[in-house]
PDB file of C-alpha atoms and ligand atoms in Angstrom:
ATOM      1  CA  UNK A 299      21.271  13.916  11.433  1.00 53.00           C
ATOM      2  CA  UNK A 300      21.971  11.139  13.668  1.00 65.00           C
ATOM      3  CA  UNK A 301      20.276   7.510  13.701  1.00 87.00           C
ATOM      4  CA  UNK A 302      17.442   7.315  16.189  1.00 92.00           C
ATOM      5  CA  UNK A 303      14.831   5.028  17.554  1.00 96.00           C
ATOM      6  CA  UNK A 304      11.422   5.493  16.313  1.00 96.00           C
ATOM      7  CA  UNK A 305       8.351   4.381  17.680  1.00 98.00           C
ATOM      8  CA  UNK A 306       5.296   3.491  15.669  1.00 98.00           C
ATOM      9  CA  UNK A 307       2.544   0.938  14.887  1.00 98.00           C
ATOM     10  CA  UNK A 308       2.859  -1.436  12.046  1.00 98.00           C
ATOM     11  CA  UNK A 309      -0.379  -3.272  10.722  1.00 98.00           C
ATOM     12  CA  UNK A 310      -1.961  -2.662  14.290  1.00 97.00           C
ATOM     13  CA  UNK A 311       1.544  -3.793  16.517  1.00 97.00           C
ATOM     14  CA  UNK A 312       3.983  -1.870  18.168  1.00 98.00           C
ATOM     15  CA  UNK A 313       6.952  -1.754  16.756  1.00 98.00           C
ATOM     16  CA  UNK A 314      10.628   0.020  17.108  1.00 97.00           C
ATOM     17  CA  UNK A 315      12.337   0.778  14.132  1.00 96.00           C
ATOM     18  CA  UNK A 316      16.098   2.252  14.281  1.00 94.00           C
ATOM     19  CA  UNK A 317      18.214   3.290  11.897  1.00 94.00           C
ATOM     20  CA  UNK A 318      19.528   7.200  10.200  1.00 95.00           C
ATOM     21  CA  UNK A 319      16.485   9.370  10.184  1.00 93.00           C
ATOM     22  CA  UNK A 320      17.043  10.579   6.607  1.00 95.00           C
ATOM     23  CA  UNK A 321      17.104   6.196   6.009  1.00 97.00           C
ATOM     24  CA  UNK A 322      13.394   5.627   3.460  1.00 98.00           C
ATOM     25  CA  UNK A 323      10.992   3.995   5.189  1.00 98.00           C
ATOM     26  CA  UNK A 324      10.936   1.352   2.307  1.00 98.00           C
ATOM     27  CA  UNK A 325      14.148   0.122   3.246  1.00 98.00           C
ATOM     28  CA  UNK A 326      13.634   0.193   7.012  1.00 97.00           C
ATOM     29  CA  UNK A 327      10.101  -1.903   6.072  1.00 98.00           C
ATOM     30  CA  UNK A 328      11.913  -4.085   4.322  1.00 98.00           C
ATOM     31  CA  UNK A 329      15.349  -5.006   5.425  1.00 96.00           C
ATOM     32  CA  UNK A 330      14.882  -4.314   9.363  1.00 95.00           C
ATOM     33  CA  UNK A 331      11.087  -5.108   9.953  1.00 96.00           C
ATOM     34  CA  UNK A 332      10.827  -7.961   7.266  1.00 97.00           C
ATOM     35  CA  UNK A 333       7.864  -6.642   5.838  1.00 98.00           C
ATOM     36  CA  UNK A 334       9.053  -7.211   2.063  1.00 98.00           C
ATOM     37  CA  UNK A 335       5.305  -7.490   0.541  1.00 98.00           C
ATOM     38  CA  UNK A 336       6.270  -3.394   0.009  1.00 98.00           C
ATOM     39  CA  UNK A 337       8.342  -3.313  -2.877  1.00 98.00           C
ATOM     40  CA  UNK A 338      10.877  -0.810  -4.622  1.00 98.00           C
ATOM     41  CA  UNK A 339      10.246   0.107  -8.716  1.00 97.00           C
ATOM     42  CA  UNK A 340      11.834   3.227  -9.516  1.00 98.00           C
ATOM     43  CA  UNK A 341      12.966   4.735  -5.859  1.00 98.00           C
ATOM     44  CA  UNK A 342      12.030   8.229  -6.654  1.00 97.00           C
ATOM     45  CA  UNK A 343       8.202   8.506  -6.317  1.00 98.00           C
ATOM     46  CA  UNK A 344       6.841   7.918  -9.335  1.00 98.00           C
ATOM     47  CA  UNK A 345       5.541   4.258  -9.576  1.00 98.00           C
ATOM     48  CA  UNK A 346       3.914   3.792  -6.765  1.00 98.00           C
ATOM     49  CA  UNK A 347       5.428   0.242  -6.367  1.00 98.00           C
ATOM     50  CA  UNK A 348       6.306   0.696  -2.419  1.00 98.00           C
ATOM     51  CA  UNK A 349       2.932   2.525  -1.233  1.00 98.00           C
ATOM     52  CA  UNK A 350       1.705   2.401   2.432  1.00 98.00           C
ATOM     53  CA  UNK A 351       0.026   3.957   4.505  1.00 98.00           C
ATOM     54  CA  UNK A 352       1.150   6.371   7.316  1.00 98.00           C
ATOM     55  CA  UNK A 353      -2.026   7.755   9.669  1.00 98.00           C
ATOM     56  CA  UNK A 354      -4.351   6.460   6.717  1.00 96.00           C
ATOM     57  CA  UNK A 355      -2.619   8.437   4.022  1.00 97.00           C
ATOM     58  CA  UNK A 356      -1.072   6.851   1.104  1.00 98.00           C
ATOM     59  CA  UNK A 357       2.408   6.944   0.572  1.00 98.00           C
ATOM     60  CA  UNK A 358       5.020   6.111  -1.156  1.00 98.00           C
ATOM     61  CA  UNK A 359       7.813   4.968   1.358  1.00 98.00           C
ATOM     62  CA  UNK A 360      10.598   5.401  -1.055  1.00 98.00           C
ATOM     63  CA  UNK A 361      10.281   8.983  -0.062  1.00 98.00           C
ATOM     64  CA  UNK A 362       9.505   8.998   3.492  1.00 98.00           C
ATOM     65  CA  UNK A 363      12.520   9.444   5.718  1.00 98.00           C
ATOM     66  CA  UNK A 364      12.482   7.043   9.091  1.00 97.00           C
ATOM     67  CA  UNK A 365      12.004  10.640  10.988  1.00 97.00           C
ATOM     68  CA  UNK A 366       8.244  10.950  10.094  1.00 97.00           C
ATOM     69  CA  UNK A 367       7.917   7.359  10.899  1.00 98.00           C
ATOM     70  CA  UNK A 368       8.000   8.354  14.460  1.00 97.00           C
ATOM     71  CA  UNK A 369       4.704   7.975  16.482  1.00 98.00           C
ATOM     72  CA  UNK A 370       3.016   7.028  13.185  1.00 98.00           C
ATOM     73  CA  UNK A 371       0.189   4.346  12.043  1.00 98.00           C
ATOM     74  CA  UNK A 372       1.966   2.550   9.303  1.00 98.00           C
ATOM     75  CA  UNK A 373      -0.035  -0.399   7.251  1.00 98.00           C
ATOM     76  CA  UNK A 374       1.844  -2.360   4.752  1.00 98.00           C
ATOM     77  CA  UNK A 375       0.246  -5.012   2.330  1.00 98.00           C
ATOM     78  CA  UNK A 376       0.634  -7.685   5.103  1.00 98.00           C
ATOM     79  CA  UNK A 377      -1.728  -5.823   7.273  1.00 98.00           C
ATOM     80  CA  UNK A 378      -4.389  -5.606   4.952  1.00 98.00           C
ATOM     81  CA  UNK A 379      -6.153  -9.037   5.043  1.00 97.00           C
ATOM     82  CA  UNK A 380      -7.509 -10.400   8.638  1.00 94.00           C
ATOM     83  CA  UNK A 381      -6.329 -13.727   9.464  1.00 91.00           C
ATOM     84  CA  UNK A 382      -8.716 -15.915   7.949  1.00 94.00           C
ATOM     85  CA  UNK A 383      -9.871 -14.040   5.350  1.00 95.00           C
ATOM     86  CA  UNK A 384      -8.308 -11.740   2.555  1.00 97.00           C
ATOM     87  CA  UNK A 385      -9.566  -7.888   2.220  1.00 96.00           C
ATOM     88  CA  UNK A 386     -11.983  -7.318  -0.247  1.00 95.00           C
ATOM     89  CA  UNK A 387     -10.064  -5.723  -2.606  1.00 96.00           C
ATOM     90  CA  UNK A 388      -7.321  -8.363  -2.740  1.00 97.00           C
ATOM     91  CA  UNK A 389     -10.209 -10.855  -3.153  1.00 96.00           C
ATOM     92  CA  UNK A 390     -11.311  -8.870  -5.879  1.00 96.00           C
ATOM     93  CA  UNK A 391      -7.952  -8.679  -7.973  1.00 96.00           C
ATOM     94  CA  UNK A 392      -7.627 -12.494  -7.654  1.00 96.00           C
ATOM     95  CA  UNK A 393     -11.073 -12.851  -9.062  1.00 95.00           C
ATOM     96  CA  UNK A 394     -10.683 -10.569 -11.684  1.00 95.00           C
ATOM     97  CA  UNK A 395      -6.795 -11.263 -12.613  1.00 95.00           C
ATOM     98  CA  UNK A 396      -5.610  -8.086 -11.449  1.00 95.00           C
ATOM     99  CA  UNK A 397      -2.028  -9.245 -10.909  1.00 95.00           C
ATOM    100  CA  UNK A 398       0.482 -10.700 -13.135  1.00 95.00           C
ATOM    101  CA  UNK A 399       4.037 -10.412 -12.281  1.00 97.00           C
ATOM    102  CA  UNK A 400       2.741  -8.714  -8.386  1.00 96.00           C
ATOM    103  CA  UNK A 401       5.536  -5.753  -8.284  1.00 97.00           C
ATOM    104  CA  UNK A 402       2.645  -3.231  -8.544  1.00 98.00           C
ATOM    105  CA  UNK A 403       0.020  -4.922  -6.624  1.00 98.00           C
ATOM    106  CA  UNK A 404       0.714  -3.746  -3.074  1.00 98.00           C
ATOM    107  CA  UNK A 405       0.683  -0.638  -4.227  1.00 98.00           C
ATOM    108  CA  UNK A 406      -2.582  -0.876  -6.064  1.00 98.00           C
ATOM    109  CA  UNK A 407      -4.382  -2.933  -3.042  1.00 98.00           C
ATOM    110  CA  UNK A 408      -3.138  -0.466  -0.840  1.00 98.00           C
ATOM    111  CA  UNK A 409      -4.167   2.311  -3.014  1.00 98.00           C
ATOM    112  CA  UNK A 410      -7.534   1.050  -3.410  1.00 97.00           C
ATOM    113  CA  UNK A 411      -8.107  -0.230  -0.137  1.00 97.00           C
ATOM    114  CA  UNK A 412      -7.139   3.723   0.853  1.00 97.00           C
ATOM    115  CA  UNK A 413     -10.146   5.092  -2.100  1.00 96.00           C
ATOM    116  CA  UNK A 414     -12.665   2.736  -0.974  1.00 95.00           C
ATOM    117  CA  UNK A 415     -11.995   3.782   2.946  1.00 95.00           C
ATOM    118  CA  UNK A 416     -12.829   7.389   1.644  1.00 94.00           C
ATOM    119  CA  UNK A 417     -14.741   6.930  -0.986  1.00 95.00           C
ATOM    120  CA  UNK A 418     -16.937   3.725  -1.013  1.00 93.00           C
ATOM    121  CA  UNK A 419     -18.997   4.157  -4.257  1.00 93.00           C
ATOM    122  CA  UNK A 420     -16.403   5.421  -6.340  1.00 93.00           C
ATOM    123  CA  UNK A 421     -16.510   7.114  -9.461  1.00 91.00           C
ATOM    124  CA  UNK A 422     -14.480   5.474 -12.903  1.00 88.00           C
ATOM    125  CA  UNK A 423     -12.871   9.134 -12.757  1.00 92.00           C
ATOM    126  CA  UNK A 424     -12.273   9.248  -8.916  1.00 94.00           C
ATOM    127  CA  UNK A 425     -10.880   5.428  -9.351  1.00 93.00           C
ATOM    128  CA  UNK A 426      -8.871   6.426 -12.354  1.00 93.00           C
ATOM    129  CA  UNK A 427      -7.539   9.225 -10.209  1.00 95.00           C
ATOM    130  CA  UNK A 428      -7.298   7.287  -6.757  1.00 96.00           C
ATOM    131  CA  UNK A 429      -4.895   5.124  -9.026  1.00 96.00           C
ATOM    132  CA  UNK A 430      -3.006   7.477 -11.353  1.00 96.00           C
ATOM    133  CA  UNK A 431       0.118   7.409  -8.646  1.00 97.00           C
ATOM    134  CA  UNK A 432       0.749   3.404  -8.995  1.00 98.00           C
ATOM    135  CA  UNK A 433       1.902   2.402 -12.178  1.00 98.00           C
ATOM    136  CA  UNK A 434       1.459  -1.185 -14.142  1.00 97.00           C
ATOM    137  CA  UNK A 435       3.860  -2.409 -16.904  1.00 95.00           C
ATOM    138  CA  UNK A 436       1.364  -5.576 -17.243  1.00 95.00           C
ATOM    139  CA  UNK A 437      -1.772  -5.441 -17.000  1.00 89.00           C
ATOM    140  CA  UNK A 438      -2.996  -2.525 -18.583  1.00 89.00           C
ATOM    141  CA  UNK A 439      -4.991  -1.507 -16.084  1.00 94.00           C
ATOM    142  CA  UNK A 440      -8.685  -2.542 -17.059  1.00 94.00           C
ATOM    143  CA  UNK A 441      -8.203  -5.585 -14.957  1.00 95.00           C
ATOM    144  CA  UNK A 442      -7.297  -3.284 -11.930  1.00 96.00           C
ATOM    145  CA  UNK A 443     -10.345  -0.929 -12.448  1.00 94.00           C
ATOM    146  CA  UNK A 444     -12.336  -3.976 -12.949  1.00 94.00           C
ATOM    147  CA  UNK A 445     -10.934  -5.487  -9.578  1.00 95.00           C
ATOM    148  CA  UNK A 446     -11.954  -2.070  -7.264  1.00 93.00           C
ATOM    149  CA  UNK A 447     -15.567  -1.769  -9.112  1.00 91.00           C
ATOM    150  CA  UNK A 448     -15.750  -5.974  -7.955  1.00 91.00           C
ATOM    151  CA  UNK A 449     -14.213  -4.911  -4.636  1.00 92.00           C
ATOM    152  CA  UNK A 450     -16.679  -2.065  -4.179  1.00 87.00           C
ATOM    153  CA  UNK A 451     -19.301  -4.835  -4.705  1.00 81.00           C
ATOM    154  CA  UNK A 452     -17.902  -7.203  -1.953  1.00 75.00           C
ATOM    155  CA  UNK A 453     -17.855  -4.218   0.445  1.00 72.00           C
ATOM    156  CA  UNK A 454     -21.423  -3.794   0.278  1.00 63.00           C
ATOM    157  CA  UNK A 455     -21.995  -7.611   0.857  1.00 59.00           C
ATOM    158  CA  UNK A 456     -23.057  -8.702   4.583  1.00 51.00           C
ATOM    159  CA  UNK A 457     -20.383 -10.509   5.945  1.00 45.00           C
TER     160      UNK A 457
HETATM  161  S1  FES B 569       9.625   2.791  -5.537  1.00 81.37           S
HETATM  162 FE1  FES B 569       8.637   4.365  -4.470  1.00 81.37          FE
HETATM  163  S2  FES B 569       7.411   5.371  -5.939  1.00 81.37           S
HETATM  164 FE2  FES B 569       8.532   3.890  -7.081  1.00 81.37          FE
HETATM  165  S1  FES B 570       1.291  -6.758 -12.527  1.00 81.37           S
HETATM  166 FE1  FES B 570       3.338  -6.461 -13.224  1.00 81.37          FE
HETATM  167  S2  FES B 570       3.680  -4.331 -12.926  1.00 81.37           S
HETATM  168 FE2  FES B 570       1.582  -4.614 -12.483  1.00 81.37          FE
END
């Protein structure tokens, strides 16, 4: 297939993105749109590294050809926090040293940001599960799943 101009919304602006249709979303994110917060691990959908989310679904962008970009809500990790203040959830990993070297983290925010959106009281299973896509070589994890129960806590505050 040909390149072609695609129309979408990134993190709530309109945006055009151009490039071969088949091209991965993570690359046009990246090299074209500057949005390098999303970030490649293994390229072939199984870490969970360069998750975002297309019309509030999570995905992972290493997979998603420019095509189904077209006419499509995208949020990357940039769009998450408002401008004064950080999302819940990323205030949450920060308290609870969720992060260490930050290749997965994106991933995880987004990943949790997309549970808690469905599923505000979430289980330890439905967490465990919401998460089992986005892999960690640092932290093992208990920091993460301590960061979304926090984050679950902030949500419920009056802001
Ligand atoms: S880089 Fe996309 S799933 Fe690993
Ligand atoms: S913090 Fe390094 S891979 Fe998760």
């Amino acid at each position: 297939m040909a390149d072609l101009t695609v129309t979408c919304r990134i993190n709530g602006q309109a945006a055009t993105l151009r490039g071969h249709s088949m091209a991965r979303l993570l690359d046009v994110l990246r090299r074209d749109a500057h949005l390098t917060g999303t970030k490649e691990g293994c390229g072939e959908g199984e870490c969970g590294a360069c998750s975002v989310l297309l019309d509030g679904r999570l995905v992972n962008s290493c997979l998603v050809p420019l095509v189904h970009a077209n006419g499509a809500e995208i949020v990357t990790i940039e769009g998450v926090a408002s401008a004064d203040r950080l999302h819940a959830v990323q205030e949450a990993f920060v308290a609870c040293g969720g992060a260490q070297c930050g290749i997965c983290t994106p991933g995880m925010v987004l990943a949790a940001v997309s549970l808690l959106a469905r599923t505000p009281r979430p289980t330890e299973d439905e967490t465990r599960a919401a998460l089992a896509g986005n892999l960690c070589r640092c932290t093992g994890y208990m920091r993460i799943f301590a960061a979304v129960v926090e984050a679950c806590g902030r949500t419920a505050e009056p802001s």
